[in-house]
mmCIF file of C-alpha atoms in Angstrom:
data_model
loop_
_atom_site.group_PDB
_atom_site.id
_atom_site.type_symbol
_atom_site.label_atom_id
_atom_site.label_comp_id
_atom_site.label_asym_id
_atom_site.label_seq_id
_atom_site.Cartn_x
_atom_site.Cartn_y
_atom_site.Cartn_z
ATOM 1 C CA MET A 404 119.084 124.871 -118.638
ATOM 2 C CA ALA A 405 120.983 127.330 -116.262
ATOM 3 C CA VAL A 406 122.525 123.979 -114.621
ATOM 4 C CA VAL A 407 124.792 123.630 -117.535
ATOM 5 C CA PRO A 408 126.987 127.089 -117.703
ATOM 6 C CA ARG A 409 127.626 126.361 -113.984
ATOM 7 C CA LEU A 410 129.037 122.768 -114.422
ATOM 8 C CA VAL A 411 131.228 123.771 -117.549
ATOM 9 C CA SER A 412 132.722 126.541 -115.378
ATOM 10 C CA ARG A 413 133.094 124.564 -112.148
ATOM 11 C CA PRO A 414 135.449 121.425 -113.644
ATOM 12 C CA SER A 415 138.647 124.634 -113.601
ATOM 13 C CA ARG A 416 138.364 124.439 -109.920
ATOM 14 C CA LEU A 417 139.002 120.799 -109.972
ATOM 15 C CA VAL A 418 142.990 121.238 -111.026
ATOM 16 C CA SER A 419 143.825 123.831 -108.594
ATOM 17 C CA LEU A 420 146.537 123.002 -105.068
ATOM 18 C CA PRO A 421 143.313 122.743 -102.901
ATOM 19 C CA ALA A 422 141.229 120.604 -104.961
ATOM 20 C CA ARG A 423 144.576 118.226 -105.525
ATOM 21 C CA ARG A 424 145.017 117.867 -102.109
ATOM 22 C CA GLU A 425 141.265 117.043 -101.659
ATOM 23 C CA THR A 426 141.526 114.447 -104.187
ATOM 24 C CA ALA A 427 144.819 112.857 -102.630
ATOM 25 C CA VAL A 428 142.794 112.332 -99.364
ATOM 26 C CA ALA A 429 139.666 111.328 -101.539
ATOM 27 C CA VAL A 430 142.488 108.528 -103.172
ATOM 28 C CA ALA A 431 143.677 107.741 -99.595
ATOM 29 C CA LEU A 432 140.398 107.332 -98.244
ATOM 30 C CA HIS A 433 139.334 104.711 -100.185
ATOM 31 C CA LEU A 434 142.332 102.931 -100.269
ATOM 32 C CA ALA A 435 142.268 102.984 -96.607
ATOM 33 C CA VAL A 436 138.724 101.199 -96.442
ATOM 34 C CA ALA A 437 139.699 98.707 -99.768
ATOM 35 C CA ALA A 438 143.053 97.544 -97.786
ATOM 36 C CA VAL A 439 140.640 96.702 -94.427
ATOM 37 C CA GLY A 440 137.755 94.788 -96.985
ATOM 38 C CA PHE A 441 140.849 92.876 -98.646
ATOM 39 C CA ALA A 442 141.911 92.146 -95.545
ATOM 40 C CA VAL A 443 139.211 90.504 -94.622
ATOM 41 C CA LEU A 444 138.939 88.683 -97.392
ATOM 42 C CA LEU A 445 142.152 87.301 -97.272
ATOM 43 C CA LEU A 446 141.984 86.359 -93.769
ATOM 44 C CA VAL A 447 138.682 84.699 -94.123
ATOM 45 C CA SER A 448 139.972 82.594 -97.283
ATOM 46 C CA HIS A 449 142.907 81.421 -95.178
ATOM 47 C CA HIS A 450 140.987 80.286 -92.498
ATOM 48 C CA LEU A 451 138.719 78.124 -95.221
ATOM 49 C CA GLY A 452 142.095 76.654 -96.178
ATOM 50 C CA HIS A 453 142.424 78.683 -99.361
ATOM 51 C CA GLY A 454 145.228 80.730 -100.569
ATOM 52 C CA VAL A 455 146.361 84.129 -101.529
ATOM 53 C CA ARG A 456 147.115 82.701 -105.166
ATOM 54 C CA TRP A 457 143.506 80.475 -105.258
ATOM 55 C CA VAL A 458 141.848 83.142 -104.151
ATOM 56 C CA LEU A 459 142.937 85.526 -106.402
ATOM 57 C CA TYR A 460 142.730 82.874 -109.901
ATOM 58 C CA ARG A 461 138.686 82.456 -108.476
ATOM 59 C CA TRP A 462 136.067 83.443 -111.471
ATOM 60 C CA ASP A 463 136.252 86.161 -113.504
ATOM 61 C CA SER A 464 139.892 86.941 -112.258
ATOM 62 C CA GLY A 465 141.071 83.500 -113.646
ATOM 63 C CA HIS A 466 139.847 84.486 -117.324
ATOM 64 C CA TYR A 467 141.076 87.370 -117.250
ATOM 65 C CA LEU A 468 144.536 86.164 -116.051
ATOM 66 C CA ARG A 469 145.300 83.505 -118.347
ATOM 67 C CA VAL A 470 144.013 85.453 -120.945
ATOM 68 C CA ALA A 471 147.259 87.394 -120.362
ATOM 69 C CA GLU A 472 149.380 84.344 -119.602
ATOM 70 C CA ARG A 473 148.074 82.588 -122.761
ATOM 71 C CA GLY A 474 146.453 84.948 -125.464
ATOM 72 C CA TYR A 475 142.844 83.667 -126.544
ATOM 73 C CA PRO A 476 141.903 80.728 -128.025
ATOM 74 C CA SER A 477 142.150 80.193 -131.564
ATOM 75 C CA ALA A 478 138.519 78.149 -132.199
ATOM 76 C CA ILE A 479 135.010 78.001 -130.787
ATOM 77 C CA VAL A 480 134.258 74.592 -128.994
ATOM 78 C CA TYR A 481 130.991 73.245 -129.250
ATOM 79 C CA ARG A 482 128.863 71.304 -127.226
ATOM 80 C CA PRO A 483 126.883 67.971 -128.224
ATOM 81 C CA ASP A 484 123.695 69.836 -128.490
ATOM 82 C CA GLY A 485 125.620 72.648 -130.681
ATOM 83 C CA THR A 486 125.681 75.392 -128.290
ATOM 84 C CA PRO A 487 128.725 77.078 -128.059
ATOM 85 C CA ALA A 488 130.811 76.133 -124.631
ATOM 86 C CA TYR A 489 132.521 78.842 -121.932
ATOM 87 C CA SER A 490 135.320 80.345 -123.731
ATOM 88 C CA ARG A 491 137.810 83.499 -122.264
ATOM 89 C CA LEU A 492 137.219 84.411 -126.042
ATOM 90 C CA ALA A 493 133.633 86.515 -124.193
ATOM 91 C CA PHE A 494 136.488 88.884 -122.311
ATOM 92 C CA PHE A 495 137.275 92.067 -123.864
ATOM 93 C CA PRO A 496 141.352 92.686 -124.526
ATOM 94 C CA LEU A 497 142.396 95.474 -122.476
ATOM 95 C CA VAL A 498 142.279 94.333 -118.993
ATOM 96 C CA PRO A 499 144.401 91.517 -119.948
ATOM 97 C CA ALA A 500 146.886 93.776 -121.821
ATOM 98 C CA LEU A 501 147.351 95.885 -119.015
ATOM 99 C CA ILE A 502 147.700 92.952 -116.811
ATOM 100 C CA ARG A 503 150.559 91.360 -119.235
ATOM 101 C CA ALA A 504 152.003 94.942 -119.564
ATOM 102 C CA ALA A 505 152.263 94.846 -115.598
ATOM 103 C CA HIS A 506 153.880 91.679 -115.444
ATOM 104 C CA LEU A 507 156.676 92.677 -118.072
ATOM 105 C CA LEU A 508 157.063 95.933 -116.570
ATOM 106 C CA THR A 509 157.359 94.892 -112.551
ATOM 107 C CA ALA A 510 158.093 90.807 -113.294
ATOM 108 C CA LEU A 511 155.551 90.406 -110.693
ATOM 109 C CA PRO A 512 153.594 86.834 -111.246
ATOM 110 C CA TYR A 513 150.242 87.543 -113.321
ATOM 111 C CA ALA A 514 147.830 87.169 -110.440
ATOM 112 C CA TYR A 515 149.357 89.532 -108.573
ATOM 113 C CA ALA A 516 150.795 91.912 -111.423
ATOM 114 C CA GLY A 517 146.680 91.841 -111.814
ATOM 115 C CA VAL A 518 145.901 93.337 -108.508
ATOM 116 C CA LEU A 519 148.504 96.226 -109.213
ATOM 117 C CA VAL A 520 146.450 96.594 -112.378
ATOM 118 C CA SER A 521 143.151 96.836 -110.183
ATOM 119 C CA TRP A 522 144.283 98.966 -107.545
ATOM 120 C CA CYS A 523 145.518 101.293 -109.185
ATOM 121 C CA ALA A 524 142.896 101.775 -111.804
ATOM 122 C CA ALA A 525 139.940 101.857 -108.419
ATOM 123 C CA ALA A 526 142.454 104.816 -107.291
ATOM 124 C CA ALA A 527 141.967 106.443 -110.261
ATOM 125 C CA ALA A 528 138.750 105.656 -110.100
ATOM 126 C CA ALA A 529 138.007 106.712 -106.603
ATOM 127 C CA ALA A 530 139.615 110.119 -107.398
ATOM 128 C CA GLY A 531 137.492 110.423 -110.533
ATOM 129 C CA VAL A 532 134.009 109.864 -108.398
ATOM 130 C CA PHE A 533 135.562 112.661 -106.030
ATOM 131 C CA ALA A 534 135.886 115.237 -109.182
ATOM 132 C CA LEU A 535 132.325 113.657 -110.422
ATOM 133 C CA VAL A 536 130.795 114.340 -107.212
ATOM 134 C CA ARG A 537 132.065 118.040 -106.448
ATOM 135 C CA ALA A 538 130.799 118.593 -110.600
ATOM 136 C CA ALA A 539 127.890 117.824 -110.067
ATOM 137 C CA GLY A 540 127.659 120.535 -107.312
ATOM 138 C CA GLY A 541 128.274 118.500 -104.136
ATOM 139 C CA GLY A 542 130.727 119.823 -102.030
ATOM 140 C CA ALA A 543 133.989 118.062 -100.400
ATOM 141 C CA GLY A 544 131.968 115.951 -97.376
ATOM 142 C CA ALA A 545 129.638 114.743 -100.283
ATOM 143 C CA GLY A 546 132.808 113.520 -102.087
ATOM 144 C CA TYR A 547 134.376 111.912 -99.516
ATOM 145 C CA ALA A 548 131.197 110.304 -98.484
ATOM 146 C CA CYS A 549 130.762 108.795 -102.081
ATOM 147 C CA VAL A 550 133.816 107.544 -102.278
ATOM 148 C CA ALA A 551 133.968 105.875 -98.399
ATOM 149 C CA LEU A 552 130.507 104.461 -99.377
ATOM 150 C CA TRP A 553 131.368 103.210 -102.897
ATOM 151 C CA SER A 554 134.781 101.637 -101.693
ATOM 152 C CA CYS A 555 132.986 99.436 -98.719
ATOM 153 C CA SER A 556 129.484 98.342 -100.541
ATOM 154 C CA PRO A 557 129.092 94.622 -101.158
ATOM 155 C CA TYR A 558 130.383 94.068 -104.152
ATOM 156 C CA ALA A 559 133.494 96.216 -104.104
ATOM 157 C CA PHE A 560 135.388 93.114 -103.937
ATOM 158 C CA ALA A 561 135.789 93.213 -107.694
ATOM 159 C CA LEU A 562 137.971 96.692 -107.557
ATOM 160 C CA TRP A 563 140.572 94.408 -105.326
ATOM 161 C CA VAL A 564 140.764 91.383 -106.862
ATOM 162 C CA PRO A 565 141.939 90.962 -111.129
ATOM 163 C CA TYR A 566 138.504 91.472 -112.287
ATOM 164 C CA SER A 567 137.691 94.306 -114.928
ATOM 165 C CA GLU A 568 135.520 96.755 -112.619
ATOM 166 C CA ALA A 569 137.675 99.108 -111.282
ATOM 167 C CA VAL A 570 139.530 99.949 -115.348
ATOM 168 C CA PHE A 571 135.767 100.221 -116.777
ATOM 169 C CA SER A 572 135.006 102.645 -113.425
ATOM 170 C CA ALA A 573 137.882 104.767 -113.680
ATOM 171 C CA LEU A 574 137.075 105.256 -117.631
ATOM 172 C CA LEU A 575 133.457 105.389 -117.058
ATOM 173 C CA VAL A 576 133.572 108.370 -114.249
ATOM 174 C CA TRP A 577 136.769 110.237 -115.556
ATOM 175 C CA ALA A 578 134.246 110.101 -119.266
ATOM 176 C CA LEU A 579 131.481 111.605 -116.950
ATOM 177 C CA VAL A 580 133.346 114.645 -115.748
ATOM 178 C CA ALA A 581 134.869 115.891 -119.116
ATOM 179 C CA LEU A 582 131.017 114.756 -120.654
ATOM 180 C CA LEU A 583 129.951 117.376 -117.664
ATOM 181 C CA ALA A 584 132.437 119.600 -118.475
ATOM 182 C CA ALA A 585 132.024 119.810 -122.445
ATOM 183 C CA ARG A 586 135.640 118.495 -123.198
ATOM 184 C CA TRP A 587 134.012 116.488 -125.855
ATOM 185 C CA LEU A 588 137.443 114.922 -127.263
ATOM 186 C CA THR A 589 138.519 113.776 -123.830
ATOM 187 C CA ALA A 590 135.010 112.075 -123.406
ATOM 188 C CA GLY A 591 135.085 110.432 -126.628
ATOM 189 C CA VAL A 592 138.893 108.836 -126.041
ATOM 190 C CA LEU A 593 137.524 107.625 -122.582
ATOM 191 C CA CYS A 594 134.357 106.359 -123.640
ATOM 192 C CA ALA A 595 136.576 104.429 -126.871
ATOM 193 C CA LEU A 596 138.908 103.134 -124.036
ATOM 194 C CA ALA A 597 136.250 101.619 -121.861
ATOM 195 C CA GLY A 598 134.547 99.897 -124.914
ATOM 196 C CA ALA A 599 137.860 97.913 -124.877
ATOM 197 C CA VAL A 600 137.398 97.173 -121.824
ATOM 198 C CA ARG A 601 133.549 95.821 -121.100
ATOM 199 C CA PRO A 602 130.870 95.562 -123.468
ATOM 200 C CA THR A 603 128.518 97.492 -120.683
ATOM 201 C CA ALA A 604 130.085 100.679 -122.210
ATOM 202 C CA THR A 605 127.194 101.412 -123.909
ATOM 203 C CA VAL A 606 125.621 102.231 -121.356
ATOM 204 C CA LEU A 607 128.522 105.186 -121.665
ATOM 205 C CA ILE A 608 127.955 105.463 -125.166
ATOM 206 C CA ALA A 609 124.382 106.096 -125.212
ATOM 207 C CA THR A 610 124.798 108.777 -122.614
ATOM 208 C CA LEU A 611 127.310 110.606 -124.854
ATOM 209 C CA ALA A 612 125.788 110.059 -128.070
ATOM 210 C CA LEU A 613 122.545 111.681 -125.714
ATOM 211 C CA ALA A 614 124.742 114.532 -124.516
ATOM 212 C CA ALA A 615 126.135 115.094 -127.972
ATOM 213 C CA GLY A 616 122.988 114.999 -129.902
ATOM 214 C CA TRP A 617 121.868 117.494 -127.954
ATOM 215 C CA ALA A 618 124.776 119.943 -127.719
ATOM 216 C CA VAL A 619 124.604 119.303 -132.048
ATOM 217 C CA LEU A 620 120.933 120.632 -131.898
ATOM 218 C CA ARG A 621 121.538 123.477 -129.923
ATOM 219 C CA GLY A 622 124.466 124.848 -132.170
ATOM 220 C CA ARG A 623 127.028 124.357 -129.230
ATOM 221 C CA ASP A 624 130.999 123.159 -129.104
ATOM 222 C CA GLY A 625 131.473 123.699 -132.865
ATOM 223 C CA TRP A 626 132.831 120.480 -133.942
ATOM 224 C CA ARG A 627 133.586 118.915 -131.348
ATOM 225 C CA PRO A 628 130.319 117.198 -130.066
ATOM 226 C CA TRP A 629 130.765 115.262 -133.950
ATOM 227 C CA VAL A 630 134.150 114.110 -132.869
ATOM 228 C CA ALA A 631 133.044 112.670 -129.820
ATOM 229 C CA LEU A 632 130.198 110.852 -131.600
ATOM 230 C CA ALA A 633 132.781 109.346 -133.777
ATOM 231 C CA LEU A 634 135.194 108.532 -131.288
ATOM 232 C CA ALA A 635 133.179 106.725 -128.686
ATOM 233 C CA PRO A 636 132.351 103.407 -130.399
ATOM 234 C CA LEU A 637 135.757 102.843 -131.866
ATOM 235 C CA GLY A 638 136.586 100.838 -128.388
ATOM 236 C CA LEU A 639 133.974 98.696 -128.717
ATOM 237 C CA VAL A 640 133.975 98.197 -132.108
ATOM 238 C CA ALA A 641 137.686 97.388 -132.425
ATOM 239 C CA GLY A 642 137.070 94.853 -129.464
ATOM 240 C CA TRP A 643 134.558 92.926 -130.571
ATOM 241 C CA LEU A 644 136.954 92.824 -134.474
ATOM 242 C CA PHE A 645 139.800 91.836 -132.550
ATOM 243 C CA LEU A 646 138.346 88.763 -130.543
ATOM 244 C CA GLY A 647 136.452 87.491 -133.799
ATOM 245 C CA SER A 648 140.171 87.449 -135.542
ATOM 246 C CA ARG A 649 141.229 85.072 -133.153
ATOM 247 C CA VAL A 650 138.672 82.885 -134.228
ATOM 248 C CA GLY A 651 138.150 83.779 -138.086
ATOM 249 C CA ARG A 652 134.885 85.223 -137.958
ATOM 250 C CA TRP A 653 133.388 88.774 -137.342
ATOM 251 C CA ASP A 654 130.592 87.330 -134.841
ATOM 252 C CA GLY A 655 132.898 85.485 -133.195
ATOM 253 C CA TRP A 656 132.519 87.265 -129.736
ATOM 254 C CA PHE A 657 128.673 87.569 -130.461
ATOM 255 C CA GLU A 658 129.055 84.010 -130.962
ATOM 256 C CA ALA A 659 131.143 83.085 -127.358
ATOM 257 C CA GLU A 660 129.059 84.762 -125.973
ATOM 258 C CA ARG A 661 126.050 82.853 -126.373
ATOM 259 C CA ALA A 662 127.727 80.004 -123.659
ATOM 260 C CA TRP A 663 127.220 83.093 -121.354
ATOM 261 C CA GLY A 664 122.950 83.563 -121.971
ATOM 262 C CA GLN A 665 123.749 87.576 -122.391
ATOM 263 C CA SER A 666 121.741 87.991 -125.853
ATOM 264 C CA PHE A 667 119.430 90.895 -125.057
ATOM 265 C CA ASP A 668 116.130 89.156 -123.961
ATOM 266 C CA PHE A 669 114.169 92.854 -123.265
ATOM 267 C CA GLY A 670 114.029 91.221 -119.592
ATOM 268 C CA ALA A 671 112.241 88.509 -119.704
ATOM 269 C CA GLY A 672 115.097 86.420 -117.951
ATOM 270 C CA THR A 673 115.002 88.915 -114.815
ATOM 271 C CA VAL A 674 111.423 89.288 -115.067
ATOM 272 C CA GLY A 675 111.374 84.997 -114.481
ATOM 273 C CA PHE A 676 113.881 85.388 -112.034
ATOM 274 C CA LEU A 677 112.410 87.897 -109.853
ATOM 275 C CA TRP A 678 109.283 86.036 -109.823
ATOM 276 C CA GLU A 679 110.628 82.899 -109.047
ATOM 277 C CA VAL A 680 112.445 84.557 -105.760
ATOM 278 C CA PHE A 681 109.387 86.153 -104.947
ATOM 279 C CA LEU A 682 107.617 83.002 -104.686
ATOM 280 C CA HIS A 683 110.137 81.319 -102.461
ATOM 281 C CA ARG A 684 110.530 78.704 -104.707
ATOM 282 C CA ASP A 685 113.566 76.363 -103.871
ATOM 283 C CA GLY A 686 113.798 78.144 -100.961
ATOM 284 C CA GLN A 687 115.546 80.989 -102.963
ATOM 285 C CA ALA A 688 114.504 83.565 -100.973
ATOM 286 C CA GLU A 689 116.846 82.569 -98.219
ATOM 287 C CA ASP A 690 120.084 82.828 -100.184
ATOM 288 C CA VAL A 691 121.572 86.270 -99.182
ATOM 289 C CA ARG A 692 122.569 86.314 -103.079
ATOM 290 C CA HIS A 693 119.176 85.996 -104.562
ATOM 291 C CA VAL A 694 117.774 89.498 -101.688
ATOM 292 C CA ALA A 695 121.160 91.149 -103.364
ATOM 293 C CA VAL A 696 119.609 90.622 -106.923
ATOM 294 C CA VAL A 697 116.218 91.606 -105.945
ATOM 295 C CA ALA A 698 117.492 94.551 -103.911
ATOM 296 C CA VAL A 699 119.693 96.116 -106.814
ATOM 297 C CA VAL A 700 116.956 96.317 -109.520
ATOM 298 C CA LEU A 701 114.372 97.448 -107.669
ATOM 299 C CA LEU A 702 116.849 100.261 -105.805
ATOM 300 C CA THR A 703 118.128 101.123 -108.744
ATOM 301 C CA ALA A 704 115.147 101.775 -110.663
ATOM 302 C CA VAL A 705 113.819 103.723 -107.978
ATOM 303 C CA GLY A 706 117.030 105.430 -107.427
ATOM 304 C CA ALA A 707 117.046 106.382 -111.355
ATOM 305 C CA LEU A 708 113.616 107.575 -111.085
ATOM 306 C CA ALA A 709 115.202 109.956 -107.727
ATOM 307 C CA LEU A 710 117.673 111.213 -110.281
ATOM 308 C CA ALA A 711 115.792 111.896 -112.736
ATOM 309 C CA LEU A 712 113.214 114.218 -110.362
ATOM 310 C CA ASP A 713 116.490 116.377 -108.305
ATOM 311 C CA ARG A 714 116.648 118.852 -110.758
ATOM 312 C CA SER A 715 120.266 119.346 -108.839
ATOM 313 C CA VAL A 716 121.115 116.274 -110.638
ATOM 314 C CA PRO A 717 123.307 116.669 -114.259
ATOM 315 C CA TRP A 718 120.423 114.887 -116.718
ATOM 316 C CA GLN A 719 123.566 112.950 -118.102
ATOM 317 C CA LEU A 720 123.570 111.188 -114.597
ATOM 318 C CA ALA A 721 120.387 110.084 -114.768
ATOM 319 C CA ALA A 722 120.319 108.542 -118.018
ATOM 320 C CA LEU A 723 123.122 106.734 -117.893
ATOM 321 C CA VAL A 724 121.440 105.100 -114.866
ATOM 322 C CA ALA A 725 118.216 104.764 -116.303
ATOM 323 C CA ALA A 726 120.233 102.659 -119.509
ATOM 324 C CA ALA A 727 122.030 101.110 -117.280
ATOM 325 C CA TRP A 728 119.224 99.621 -115.222
ATOM 326 C CA LEU A 729 117.193 99.051 -118.751
ATOM 327 C CA LEU A 730 120.696 96.875 -120.034
ATOM 328 C CA MET A 731 120.612 94.982 -116.812
ATOM 329 C CA MET A 732 117.055 94.128 -116.697
ATOM 330 C CA GLY A 733 117.564 93.289 -120.698
ATOM 331 C CA THR A 734 120.084 90.776 -120.467
ATOM 332 C CA PRO A 735 119.399 87.508 -118.571
ATOM 333 C CA GLY A 736 123.011 85.956 -117.673
ATOM 334 C CA SER A 737 124.096 85.365 -114.700
ATOM 335 C CA GLN A 738 121.362 86.608 -112.385
ATOM 336 C CA PHE A 739 124.181 87.053 -109.231
ATOM 337 C CA SER A 740 126.342 89.325 -111.338
ATOM 338 C CA LYS A 741 124.210 91.938 -111.207
ATOM 339 C CA PRO A 742 125.108 93.555 -108.499
ATOM 340 C CA ARG A 743 128.491 93.808 -109.554
ATOM 341 C CA PHE A 744 127.236 94.866 -112.741
ATOM 342 C CA MET A 745 125.855 98.161 -111.529
ATOM 343 C CA LEU A 746 129.598 98.391 -109.399
ATOM 344 C CA PRO A 747 130.747 101.131 -111.915
ATOM 345 C CA PHE A 748 127.831 103.026 -111.935
ATOM 346 C CA LEU A 749 126.842 103.079 -108.223
ATOM 347 C CA PRO A 750 128.869 106.313 -107.567
ATOM 348 C CA VAL A 751 126.313 108.164 -109.809
ATOM 349 C CA LEU A 752 123.028 106.602 -107.579
ATOM 350 C CA LEU A 753 125.631 107.542 -104.499
ATOM 351 C CA LEU A 754 124.558 111.340 -105.132
ATOM 352 C CA LEU A 755 121.553 110.844 -103.562
ATOM 353 C CA VAL A 756 122.548 109.799 -99.987
ATOM 354 C CA ALA A 757 126.317 111.186 -100.098
ATOM 355 C CA ARG A 758 125.351 114.836 -98.976
ATOM 356 C CA PRO A 759 122.903 114.074 -96.127
ATOM 357 C CA LEU A 760 125.331 111.820 -94.696
ATOM 358 C CA ALA A 761 128.271 114.365 -95.308
ATOM 359 C CA ARG A 762 126.453 116.353 -92.376
ATOM 360 C CA VAL A 763 126.769 113.361 -89.902
ATOM 361 C CA PRO A 764 129.338 113.619 -87.350
ATOM 362 C CA LEU A 765 133.374 112.554 -88.009
ATOM 363 C CA GLY A 766 133.141 109.416 -85.922
ATOM 364 C CA VAL A 767 129.280 108.214 -86.651
ATOM 365 C CA ARG A 768 130.730 108.239 -90.623
ATOM 366 C CA CYS A 769 133.733 106.627 -89.825
ATOM 367 C CA CYS A 770 132.375 104.194 -87.789
ATOM 368 C CA LEU A 771 130.186 103.235 -91.234
ATOM 369 C CA TYR A 772 133.296 103.208 -93.455
ATOM 370 C CA GLY A 773 135.156 100.873 -90.858
ATOM 371 C CA GLY A 774 131.668 98.423 -90.659
ATOM 372 C CA GLY A 775 131.231 98.546 -94.129
ATOM 373 C CA ALA A 776 134.475 97.368 -95.037
ATOM 374 C CA VAL A 777 134.682 94.628 -92.935
ATOM 375 C CA VAL A 778 131.102 93.443 -93.715
ATOM 376 C CA SER A 779 132.122 94.188 -97.225
ATOM 377 C CA GLY A 780 135.503 91.807 -97.241
ATOM 378 C CA TRP A 781 133.201 89.147 -95.116
ATOM 379 C CA TYR A 782 130.787 89.441 -97.714
ATOM 380 C CA ALA A 783 133.381 88.867 -100.781
ATOM 381 C CA ALA A 784 134.790 85.729 -99.147
ATOM 382 C CA GLY A 785 131.168 83.986 -99.201
ATOM 383 C CA LEU A 786 130.969 84.978 -103.213
ATOM 384 C CA LEU A 787 134.627 83.783 -103.744
ATOM 385 C CA VAL A 788 134.785 81.409 -102.147
ATOM 386 C CA LEU A 789 131.687 79.761 -100.737
ATOM 387 C CA PHE A 790 129.097 80.273 -103.092
ATOM 388 C CA ASP A 791 129.034 78.494 -106.545
ATOM 389 C CA GLY A 792 128.503 80.621 -109.422
ATOM 390 C CA SER A 793 130.308 83.454 -111.097
ATOM 391 C CA PRO A 794 129.108 86.375 -108.850
#
């Protein structure tokens, strides 16, 4: 238990002048890697005959942008078999609100306002990733490595376009930094905001509840953990109620979500999908997306176990990844979206490789990050342009 006091005292160093300069370097590193990947995505898309606006309205981006432009639907449409049709009511309100605010403040078209929101949020998230690595006991080199690897990961495209991952990642990592520092009120507020972005904030809420409950049991920090517990779920509940109010029923979001297949099934759908892949039915194992899903499911399970066994990693981070894996396994939905689902949680898993990578020669690391950025952009073009189904 000696780790806790060390972690609580450490964040005061994160706001000193040298740390600010280091954080600025980490943000610049993220922006450089992201710029290369985004440029590759746009160049490949242009070569395939698709303009920038077409790419920016692809899949989830289009839903967020149209909510920002037109608002939510006022009714749930049903198919002839009685099941709900796909609806933008399933998308939480904070990201569309930010896009609309950016549009009104800058007069940019909605698509470019959405890009601005994502890039600003991703930069804040990169700063948070660097701070999280430092709070977890890593050095500046490990922080840079973690930021760069996250920025050039295969599904990093969701940080470049008007998806919700960038905003959610920023709130998630800074909430974790606050949690490790026992800044309960800050953690509770950030957790509440994350709940207004994505329902997967339940993972963060559960982690905060565990940490706050442990603090209460040990008689630490007085009333603050109790307030954090009360604050944490407010954004999620408010999002559900707000979306339900659009169609005049409290469970409107849950009803709309049925169309996307995200009801919790205790892993039956995911296990069935993995079984089909392992049996090589319909040539599924030849599709790179199927390989990516299998790799993410297995590597996340192994990573969660490794984090739990690594005594230098705060237990809250291991609990977060374990909860994320359980939620990813338990909700079938679009199987191809599972790697993107793990993108905000990926920096925690990267703690396992960031420290050894920091000792690799600088030239090798630069080649790794640059090559990774190119591959990330190329892979993003395949996901957004060539493949059918939302990535």
